[in-house]
PDB file of C-alpha atoms in Angstrom:
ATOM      1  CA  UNK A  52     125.453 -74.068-111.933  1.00 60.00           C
ATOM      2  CA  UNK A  53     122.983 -75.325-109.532  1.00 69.00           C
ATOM      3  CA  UNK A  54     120.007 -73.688-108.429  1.00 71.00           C
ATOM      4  CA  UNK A  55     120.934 -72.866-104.746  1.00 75.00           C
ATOM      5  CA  UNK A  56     124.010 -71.272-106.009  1.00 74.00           C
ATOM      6  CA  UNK A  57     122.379 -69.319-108.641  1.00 69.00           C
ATOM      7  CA  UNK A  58     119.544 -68.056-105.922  1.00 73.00           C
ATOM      8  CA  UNK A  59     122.420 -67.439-103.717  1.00 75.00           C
ATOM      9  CA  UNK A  60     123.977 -65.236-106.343  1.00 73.00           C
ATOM     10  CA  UNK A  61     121.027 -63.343-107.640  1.00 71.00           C
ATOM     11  CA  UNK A  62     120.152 -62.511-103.636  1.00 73.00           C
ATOM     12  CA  UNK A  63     123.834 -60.921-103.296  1.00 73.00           C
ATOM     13  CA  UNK A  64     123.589 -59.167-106.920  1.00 67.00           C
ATOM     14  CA  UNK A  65     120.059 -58.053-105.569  1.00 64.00           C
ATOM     15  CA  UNK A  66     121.319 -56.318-102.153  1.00 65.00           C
ATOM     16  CA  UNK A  67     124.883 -54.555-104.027  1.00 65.00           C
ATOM     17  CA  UNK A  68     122.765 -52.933-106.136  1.00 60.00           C
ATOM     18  CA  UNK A  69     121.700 -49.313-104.972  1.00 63.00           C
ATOM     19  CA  UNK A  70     119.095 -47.320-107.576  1.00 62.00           C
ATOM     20  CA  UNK A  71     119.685 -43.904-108.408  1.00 66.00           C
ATOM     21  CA  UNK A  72     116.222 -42.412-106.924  1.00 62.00           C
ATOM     22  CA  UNK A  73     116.673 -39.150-107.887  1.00 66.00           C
ATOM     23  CA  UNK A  74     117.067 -40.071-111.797  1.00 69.00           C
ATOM     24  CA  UNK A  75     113.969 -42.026-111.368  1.00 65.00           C
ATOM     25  CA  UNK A  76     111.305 -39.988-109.978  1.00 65.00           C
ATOM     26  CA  UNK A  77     113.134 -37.281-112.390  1.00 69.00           C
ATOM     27  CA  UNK A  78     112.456 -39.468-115.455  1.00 68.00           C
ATOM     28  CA  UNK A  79     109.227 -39.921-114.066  1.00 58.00           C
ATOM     29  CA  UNK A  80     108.606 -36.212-113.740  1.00 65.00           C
ATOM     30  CA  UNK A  81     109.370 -34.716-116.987  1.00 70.00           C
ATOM     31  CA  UNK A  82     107.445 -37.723-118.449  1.00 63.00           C
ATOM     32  CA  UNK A  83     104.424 -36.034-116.740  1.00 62.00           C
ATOM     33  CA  UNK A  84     105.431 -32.590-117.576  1.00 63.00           C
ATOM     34  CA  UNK A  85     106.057 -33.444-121.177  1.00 60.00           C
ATOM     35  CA  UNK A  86     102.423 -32.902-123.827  1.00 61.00           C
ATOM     36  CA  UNK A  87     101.437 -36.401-125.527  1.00 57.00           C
ATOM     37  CA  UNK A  88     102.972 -36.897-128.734  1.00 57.00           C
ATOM     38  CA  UNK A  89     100.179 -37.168-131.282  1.00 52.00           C
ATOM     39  CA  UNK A  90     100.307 -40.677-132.629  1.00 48.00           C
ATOM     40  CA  UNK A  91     101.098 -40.880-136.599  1.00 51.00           C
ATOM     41  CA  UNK A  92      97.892 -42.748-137.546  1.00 52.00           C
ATOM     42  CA  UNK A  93      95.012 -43.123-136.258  1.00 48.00           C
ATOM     43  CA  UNK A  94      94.111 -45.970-133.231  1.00 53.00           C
ATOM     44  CA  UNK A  95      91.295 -47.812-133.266  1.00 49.00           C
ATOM     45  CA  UNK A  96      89.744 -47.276-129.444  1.00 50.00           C
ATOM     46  CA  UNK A  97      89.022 -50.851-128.091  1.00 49.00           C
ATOM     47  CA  UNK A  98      89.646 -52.050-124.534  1.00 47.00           C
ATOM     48  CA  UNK A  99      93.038 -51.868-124.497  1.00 49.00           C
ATOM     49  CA  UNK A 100      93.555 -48.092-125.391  1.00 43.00           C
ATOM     50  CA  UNK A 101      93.531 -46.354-122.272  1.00 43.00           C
ATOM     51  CA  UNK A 102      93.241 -42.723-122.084  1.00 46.00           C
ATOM     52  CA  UNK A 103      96.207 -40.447-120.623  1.00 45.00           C
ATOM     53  CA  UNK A 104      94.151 -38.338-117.570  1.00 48.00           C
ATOM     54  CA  UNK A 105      94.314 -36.297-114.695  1.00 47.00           C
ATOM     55  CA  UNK A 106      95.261 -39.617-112.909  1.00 48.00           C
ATOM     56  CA  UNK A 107      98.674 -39.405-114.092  1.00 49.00           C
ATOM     57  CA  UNK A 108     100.747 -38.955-111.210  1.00 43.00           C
ATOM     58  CA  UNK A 109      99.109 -41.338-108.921  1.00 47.00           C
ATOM     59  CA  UNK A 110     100.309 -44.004-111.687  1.00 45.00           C
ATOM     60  CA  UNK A 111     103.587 -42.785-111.929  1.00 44.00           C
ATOM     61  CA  UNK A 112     103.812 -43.346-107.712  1.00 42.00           C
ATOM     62  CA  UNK A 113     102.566 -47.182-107.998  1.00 45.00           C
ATOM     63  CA  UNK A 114     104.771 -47.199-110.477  1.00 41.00           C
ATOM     64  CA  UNK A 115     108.013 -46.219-108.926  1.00 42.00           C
ATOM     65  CA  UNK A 116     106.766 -48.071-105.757  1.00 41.00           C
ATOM     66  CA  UNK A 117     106.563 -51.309-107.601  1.00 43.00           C
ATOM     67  CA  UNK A 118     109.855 -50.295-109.427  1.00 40.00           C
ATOM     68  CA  UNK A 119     111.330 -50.175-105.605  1.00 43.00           C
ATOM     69  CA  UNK A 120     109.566 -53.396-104.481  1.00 45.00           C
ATOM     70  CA  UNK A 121     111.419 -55.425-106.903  1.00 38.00           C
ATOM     71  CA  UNK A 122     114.654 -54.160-106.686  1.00 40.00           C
ATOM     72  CA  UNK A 123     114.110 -54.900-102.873  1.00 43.00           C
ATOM     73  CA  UNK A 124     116.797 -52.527-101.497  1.00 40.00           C
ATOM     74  CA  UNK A 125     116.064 -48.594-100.413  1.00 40.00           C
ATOM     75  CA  UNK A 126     113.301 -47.348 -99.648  1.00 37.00           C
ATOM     76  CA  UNK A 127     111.191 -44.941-102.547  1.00 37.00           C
ATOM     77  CA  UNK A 128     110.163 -41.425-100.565  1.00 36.00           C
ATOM     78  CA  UNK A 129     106.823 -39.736-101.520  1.00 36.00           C
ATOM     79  CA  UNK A 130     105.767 -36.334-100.415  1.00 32.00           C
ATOM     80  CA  UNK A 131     102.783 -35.914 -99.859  1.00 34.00           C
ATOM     81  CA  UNK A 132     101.261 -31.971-100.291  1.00 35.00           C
ATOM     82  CA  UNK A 133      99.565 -30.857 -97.228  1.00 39.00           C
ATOM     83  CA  UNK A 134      96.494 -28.582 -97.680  1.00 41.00           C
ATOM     84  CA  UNK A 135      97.549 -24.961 -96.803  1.00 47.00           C
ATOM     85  CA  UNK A 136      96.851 -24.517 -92.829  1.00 51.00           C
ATOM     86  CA  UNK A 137      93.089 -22.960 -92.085  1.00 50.00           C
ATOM     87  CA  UNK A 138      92.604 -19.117 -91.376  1.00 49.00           C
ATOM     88  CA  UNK A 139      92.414 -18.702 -87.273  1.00 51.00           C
ATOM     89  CA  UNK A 140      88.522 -18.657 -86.614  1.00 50.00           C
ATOM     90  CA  UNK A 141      88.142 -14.656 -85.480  1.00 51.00           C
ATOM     91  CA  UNK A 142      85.409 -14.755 -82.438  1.00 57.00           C
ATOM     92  CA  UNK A 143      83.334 -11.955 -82.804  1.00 59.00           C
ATOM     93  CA  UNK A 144      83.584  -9.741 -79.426  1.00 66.00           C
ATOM     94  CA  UNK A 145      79.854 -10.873 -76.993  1.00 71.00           C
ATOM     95  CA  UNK A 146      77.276  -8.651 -77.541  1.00 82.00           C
ATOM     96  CA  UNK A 147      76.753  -6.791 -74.625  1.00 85.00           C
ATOM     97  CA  UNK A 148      73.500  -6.066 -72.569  1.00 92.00           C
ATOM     98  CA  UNK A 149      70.139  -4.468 -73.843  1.00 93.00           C
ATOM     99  CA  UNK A 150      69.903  -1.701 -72.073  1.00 95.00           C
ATOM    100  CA  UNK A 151      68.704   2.384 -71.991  1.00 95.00           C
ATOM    101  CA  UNK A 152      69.585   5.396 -69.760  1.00 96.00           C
ATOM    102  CA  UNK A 153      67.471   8.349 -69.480  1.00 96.00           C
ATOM    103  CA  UNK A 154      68.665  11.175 -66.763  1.00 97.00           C
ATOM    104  CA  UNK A 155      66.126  13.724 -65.254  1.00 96.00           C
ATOM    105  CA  UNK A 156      65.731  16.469 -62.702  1.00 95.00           C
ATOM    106  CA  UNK A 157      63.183  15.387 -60.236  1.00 96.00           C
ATOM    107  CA  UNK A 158      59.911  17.731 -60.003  1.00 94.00           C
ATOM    108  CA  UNK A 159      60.480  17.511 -56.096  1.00 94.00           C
ATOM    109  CA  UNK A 160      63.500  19.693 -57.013  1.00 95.00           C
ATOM    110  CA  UNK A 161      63.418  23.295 -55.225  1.00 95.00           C
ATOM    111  CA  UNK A 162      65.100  27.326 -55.230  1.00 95.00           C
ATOM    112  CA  UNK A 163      67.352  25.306 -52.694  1.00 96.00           C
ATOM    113  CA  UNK A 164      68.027  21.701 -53.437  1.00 97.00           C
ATOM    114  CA  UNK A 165      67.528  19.513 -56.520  1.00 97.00           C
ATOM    115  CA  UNK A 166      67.646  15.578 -57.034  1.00 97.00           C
ATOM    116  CA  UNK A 167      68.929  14.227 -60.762  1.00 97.00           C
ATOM    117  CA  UNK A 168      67.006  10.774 -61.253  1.00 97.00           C
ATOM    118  CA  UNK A 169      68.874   8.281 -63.523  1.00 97.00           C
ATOM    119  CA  UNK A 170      66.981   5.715 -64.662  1.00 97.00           C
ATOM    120  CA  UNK A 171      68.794   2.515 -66.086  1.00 97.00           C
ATOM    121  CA  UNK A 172      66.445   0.003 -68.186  1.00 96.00           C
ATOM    122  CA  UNK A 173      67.663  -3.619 -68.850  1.00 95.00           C
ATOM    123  CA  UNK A 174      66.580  -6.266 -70.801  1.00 95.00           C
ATOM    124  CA  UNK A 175      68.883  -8.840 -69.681  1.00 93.00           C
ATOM    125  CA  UNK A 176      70.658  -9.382 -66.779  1.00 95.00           C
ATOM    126  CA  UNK A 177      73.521  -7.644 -65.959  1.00 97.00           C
ATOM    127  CA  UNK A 178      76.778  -8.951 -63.879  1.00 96.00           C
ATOM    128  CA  UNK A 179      79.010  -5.765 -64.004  1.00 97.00           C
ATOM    129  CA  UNK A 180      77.538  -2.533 -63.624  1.00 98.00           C
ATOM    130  CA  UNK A 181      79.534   0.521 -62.595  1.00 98.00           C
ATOM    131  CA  UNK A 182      77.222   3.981 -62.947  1.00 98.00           C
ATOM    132  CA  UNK A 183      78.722   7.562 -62.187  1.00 98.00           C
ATOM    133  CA  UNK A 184      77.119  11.039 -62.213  1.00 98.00           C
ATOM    134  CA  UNK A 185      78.550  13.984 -62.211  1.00 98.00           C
ATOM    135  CA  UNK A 186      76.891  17.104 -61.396  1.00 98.00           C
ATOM    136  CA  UNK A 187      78.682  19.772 -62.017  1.00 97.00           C
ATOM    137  CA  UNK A 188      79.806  22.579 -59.360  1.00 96.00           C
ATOM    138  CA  UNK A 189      77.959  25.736 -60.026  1.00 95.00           C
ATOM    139  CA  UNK A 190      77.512  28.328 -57.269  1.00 95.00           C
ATOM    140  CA  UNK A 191      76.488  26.787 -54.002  1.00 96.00           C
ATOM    141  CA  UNK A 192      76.619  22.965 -54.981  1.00 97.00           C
ATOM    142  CA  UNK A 193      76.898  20.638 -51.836  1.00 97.00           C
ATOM    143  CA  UNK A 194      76.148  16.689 -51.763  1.00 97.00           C
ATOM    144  CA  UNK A 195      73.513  15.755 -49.166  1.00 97.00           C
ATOM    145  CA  UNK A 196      72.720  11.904 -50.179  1.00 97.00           C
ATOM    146  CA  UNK A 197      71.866   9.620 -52.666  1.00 98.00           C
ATOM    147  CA  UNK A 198      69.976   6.527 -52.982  1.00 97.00           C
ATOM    148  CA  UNK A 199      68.898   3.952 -56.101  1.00 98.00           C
ATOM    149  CA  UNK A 200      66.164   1.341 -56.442  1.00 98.00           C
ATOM    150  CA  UNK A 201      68.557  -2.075 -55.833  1.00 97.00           C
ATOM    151  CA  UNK A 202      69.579  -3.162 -52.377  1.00 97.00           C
ATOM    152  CA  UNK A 203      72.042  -0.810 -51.027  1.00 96.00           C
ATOM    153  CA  UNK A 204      74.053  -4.108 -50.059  1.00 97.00           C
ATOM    154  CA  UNK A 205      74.368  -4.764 -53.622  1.00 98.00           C
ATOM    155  CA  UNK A 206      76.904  -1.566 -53.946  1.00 98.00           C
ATOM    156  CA  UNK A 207      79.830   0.224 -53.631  1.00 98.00           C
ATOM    157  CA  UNK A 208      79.221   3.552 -53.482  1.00 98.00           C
ATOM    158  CA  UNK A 209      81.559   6.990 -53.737  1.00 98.00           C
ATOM    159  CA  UNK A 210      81.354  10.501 -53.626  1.00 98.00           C
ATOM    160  CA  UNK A 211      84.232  12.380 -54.811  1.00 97.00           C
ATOM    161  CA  UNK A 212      85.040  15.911 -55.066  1.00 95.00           C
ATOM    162  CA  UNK A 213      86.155  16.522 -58.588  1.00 94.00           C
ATOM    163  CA  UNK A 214      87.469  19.774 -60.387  1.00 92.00           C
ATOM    164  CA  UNK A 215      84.700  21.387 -61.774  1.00 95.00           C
ATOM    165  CA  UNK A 216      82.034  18.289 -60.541  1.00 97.00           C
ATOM    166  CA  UNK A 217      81.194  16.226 -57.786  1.00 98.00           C
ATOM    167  CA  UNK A 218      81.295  12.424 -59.055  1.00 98.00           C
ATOM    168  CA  UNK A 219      78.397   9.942 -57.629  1.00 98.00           C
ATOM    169  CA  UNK A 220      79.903   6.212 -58.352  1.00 98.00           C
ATOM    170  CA  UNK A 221      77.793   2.804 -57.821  1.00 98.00           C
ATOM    171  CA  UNK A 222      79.725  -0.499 -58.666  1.00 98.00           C
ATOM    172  CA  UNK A 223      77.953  -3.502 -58.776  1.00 98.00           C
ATOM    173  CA  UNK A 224      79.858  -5.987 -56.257  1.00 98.00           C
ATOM    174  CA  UNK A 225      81.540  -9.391 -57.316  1.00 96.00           C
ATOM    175  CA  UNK A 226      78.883 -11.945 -57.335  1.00 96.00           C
ATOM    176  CA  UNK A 227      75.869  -9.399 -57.391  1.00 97.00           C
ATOM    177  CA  UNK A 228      73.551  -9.582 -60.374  1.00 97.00           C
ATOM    178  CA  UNK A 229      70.950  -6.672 -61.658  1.00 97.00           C
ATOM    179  CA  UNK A 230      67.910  -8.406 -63.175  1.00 97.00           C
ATOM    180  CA  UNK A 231      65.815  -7.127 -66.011  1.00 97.00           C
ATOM    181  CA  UNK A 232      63.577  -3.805 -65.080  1.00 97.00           C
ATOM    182  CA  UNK A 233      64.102   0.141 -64.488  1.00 97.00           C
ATOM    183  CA  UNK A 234      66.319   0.981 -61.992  1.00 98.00           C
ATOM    184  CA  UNK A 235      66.941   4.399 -60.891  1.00 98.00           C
ATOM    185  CA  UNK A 236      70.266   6.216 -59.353  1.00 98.00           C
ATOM    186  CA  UNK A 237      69.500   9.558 -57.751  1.00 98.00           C
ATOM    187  CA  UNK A 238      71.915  12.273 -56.764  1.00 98.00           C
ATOM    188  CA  UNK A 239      70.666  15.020 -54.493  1.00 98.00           C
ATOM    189  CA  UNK A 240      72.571  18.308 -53.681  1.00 98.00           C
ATOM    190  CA  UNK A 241      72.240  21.937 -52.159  1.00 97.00           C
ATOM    191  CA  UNK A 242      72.477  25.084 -54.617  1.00 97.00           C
ATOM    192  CA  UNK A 243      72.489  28.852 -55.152  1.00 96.00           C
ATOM    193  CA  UNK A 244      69.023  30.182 -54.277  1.00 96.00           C
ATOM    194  CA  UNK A 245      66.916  29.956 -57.673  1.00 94.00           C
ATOM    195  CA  UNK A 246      66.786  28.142 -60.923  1.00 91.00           C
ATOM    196  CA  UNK A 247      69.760  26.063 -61.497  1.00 93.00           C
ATOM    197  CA  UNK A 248      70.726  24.912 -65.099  1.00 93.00           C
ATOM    198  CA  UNK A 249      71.953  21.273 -65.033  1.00 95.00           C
ATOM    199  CA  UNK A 250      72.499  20.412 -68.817  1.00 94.00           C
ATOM    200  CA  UNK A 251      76.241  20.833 -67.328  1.00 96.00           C
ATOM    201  CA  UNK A 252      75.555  17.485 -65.314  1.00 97.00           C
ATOM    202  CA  UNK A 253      76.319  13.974 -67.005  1.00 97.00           C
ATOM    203  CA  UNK A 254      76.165  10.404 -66.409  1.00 97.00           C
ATOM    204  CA  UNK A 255      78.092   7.189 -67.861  1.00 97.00           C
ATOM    205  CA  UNK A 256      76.796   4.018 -67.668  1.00 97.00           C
ATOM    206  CA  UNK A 257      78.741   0.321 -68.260  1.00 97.00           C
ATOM    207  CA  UNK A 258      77.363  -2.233 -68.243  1.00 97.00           C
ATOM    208  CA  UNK A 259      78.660  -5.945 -68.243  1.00 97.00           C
ATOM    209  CA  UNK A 260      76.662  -9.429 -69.465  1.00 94.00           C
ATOM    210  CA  UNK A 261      78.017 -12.853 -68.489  1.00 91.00           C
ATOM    211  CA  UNK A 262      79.472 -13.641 -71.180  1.00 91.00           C
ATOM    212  CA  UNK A 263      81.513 -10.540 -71.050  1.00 92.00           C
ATOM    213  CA  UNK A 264      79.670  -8.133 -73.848  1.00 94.00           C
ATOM    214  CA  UNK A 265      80.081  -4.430 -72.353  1.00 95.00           C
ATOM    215  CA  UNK A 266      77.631  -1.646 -73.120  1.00 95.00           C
ATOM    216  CA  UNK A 267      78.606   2.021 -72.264  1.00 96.00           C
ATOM    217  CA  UNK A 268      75.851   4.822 -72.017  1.00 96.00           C
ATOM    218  CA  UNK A 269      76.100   8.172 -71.937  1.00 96.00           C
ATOM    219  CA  UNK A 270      73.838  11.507 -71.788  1.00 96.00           C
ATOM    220  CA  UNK A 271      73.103  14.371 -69.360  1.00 96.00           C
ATOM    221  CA  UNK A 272      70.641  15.854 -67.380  1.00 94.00           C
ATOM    222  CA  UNK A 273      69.468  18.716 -69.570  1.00 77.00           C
ATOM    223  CA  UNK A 274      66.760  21.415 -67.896  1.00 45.00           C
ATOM    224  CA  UNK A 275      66.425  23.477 -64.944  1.00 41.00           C
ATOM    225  CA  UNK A 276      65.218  22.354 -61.466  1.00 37.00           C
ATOM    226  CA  UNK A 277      61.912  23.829 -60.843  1.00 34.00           C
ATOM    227  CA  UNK A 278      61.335  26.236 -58.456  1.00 31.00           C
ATOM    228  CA  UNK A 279      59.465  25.536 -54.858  1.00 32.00           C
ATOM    229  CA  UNK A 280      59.131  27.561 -51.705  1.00 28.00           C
ATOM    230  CA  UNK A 281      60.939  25.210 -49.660  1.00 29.00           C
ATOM    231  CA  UNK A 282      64.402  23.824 -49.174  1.00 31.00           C
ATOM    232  CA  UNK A 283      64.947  19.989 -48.492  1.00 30.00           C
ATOM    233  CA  UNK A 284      67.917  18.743 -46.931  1.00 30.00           C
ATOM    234  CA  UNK A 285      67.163  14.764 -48.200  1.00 29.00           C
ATOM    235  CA  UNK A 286      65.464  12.517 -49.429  1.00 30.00           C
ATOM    236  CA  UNK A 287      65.149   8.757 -48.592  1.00 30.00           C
ATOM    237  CA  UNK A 288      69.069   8.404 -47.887  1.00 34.00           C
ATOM    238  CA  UNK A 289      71.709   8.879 -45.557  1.00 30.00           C
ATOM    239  CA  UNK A 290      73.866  12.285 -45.743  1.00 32.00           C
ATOM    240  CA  UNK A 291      77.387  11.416 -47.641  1.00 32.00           C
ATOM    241  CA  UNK A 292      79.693  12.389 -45.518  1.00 33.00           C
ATOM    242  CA  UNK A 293      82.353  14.505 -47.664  1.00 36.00           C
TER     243      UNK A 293
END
């Protein structure tokens, strides 16, 4: 038999033959699996001994691929292990503004009329700001204005007629900004003739950053209005009309 034929031969003996994976890479598995076998005498160590480590199954793979390489037919599939997936990152929520409320009765306050000052202290700028008082209705309560310390064009502002309160809003318009500083809300009001108790009265205060942190304050107006000789219909603002 000639060479060329022989070649020819080997090729198509080469190409009919199809491996049995599976038995392989199981051989190849309980090999690993399986302890070392203590040898029965002792082996000199020298060059050639090579110890049996934690590098065992990357050896096995060359293995089997060279295994597959010179049988030349099929292809030898490895999985590899992917690392479990990583936790979703949790964003903590923006902190919101630094910022204080404080509310007081005004000592221009009279036996008629009485003004609650809010004052509003920030730190930061603020981009959303929505403050509401409410003063509550005891005998002879009427809204007659109110006024704050920011441009007037920089508002929204409501008076509502509420069970048991009337409710002073300001909202901060779209696009309007409150810098750092003390800034003051003030609600003014008729009442009965004499001292009026306003620890009824309350205010709530939120407050918005850029980056979206919220702040919400709330307290009251706790005291009395003092008492004067005179009534006062207003002070520094327009009348609300109810």
């Amino acid at each position: 038999m000639d060479q060329e034929q022989l070649r020819r031969e080997l090729r198509e003996a080469g190409l009919a033959h199809q491996p049995d994976h599976a038995r392989m890479l199981a051989r190849v598995e309980r090999g690993l699996a399986a302890p070392p076998q203590a040898s029965r005498r002792p082996r000199a160590a020298g060059p050639r001994s090579v110890a049996w480590t934690g590098r065992r199954w990357t050896a096995a793979v060359a293995v089997a691929v060279a295994v597959a390489g010179v049988v030349g037919v099929g292809g030898l599939a490895v999985t590899t292990l992917d690392r479990e997936p990583a936790a979703p990152t949790s964003r903590l929520p923006a902190p919101g503004p630094v910022a204080a409320a404080a509310g007081t009765i005004d000592p221009g306050s009279n036996r008629w009329w009485a003004q609650g000052d809010l004052a509003v202290t920030t730190e930061t700028p603020v981009s959303g700001l929505v403050v509401d008082v409410r003063v509550a209705r005891t005998a002879g309560v009427v809204s007659t204005g109110h006024w704050r310390t920011r441009p007037a064009e920089d508002f929204t502002v409501t008076v509502t007629e509420e069970p048991g309160s009337l409710l002073y809003r300001w909202t901060l318009k779209p696009g309007r900004t409150v810098p750092p500083g003390r800034h003051v809300f003030a609600v003014q009001y008729n009442h009965a003739e004499g001292v009026r108790d306003a620890s009824a009265d309350t205010y709530t205060v939120v407050l918005t950053s850029d980056d979206g942190g919220r702040v919400t304050l709330r307290g009251g107006f706790g005291g009395a209005t003092s008492a004067k000789s005179r009534p006062r219909s207003q002070d520094r603002e327009v009348k609300t009309a109810k």
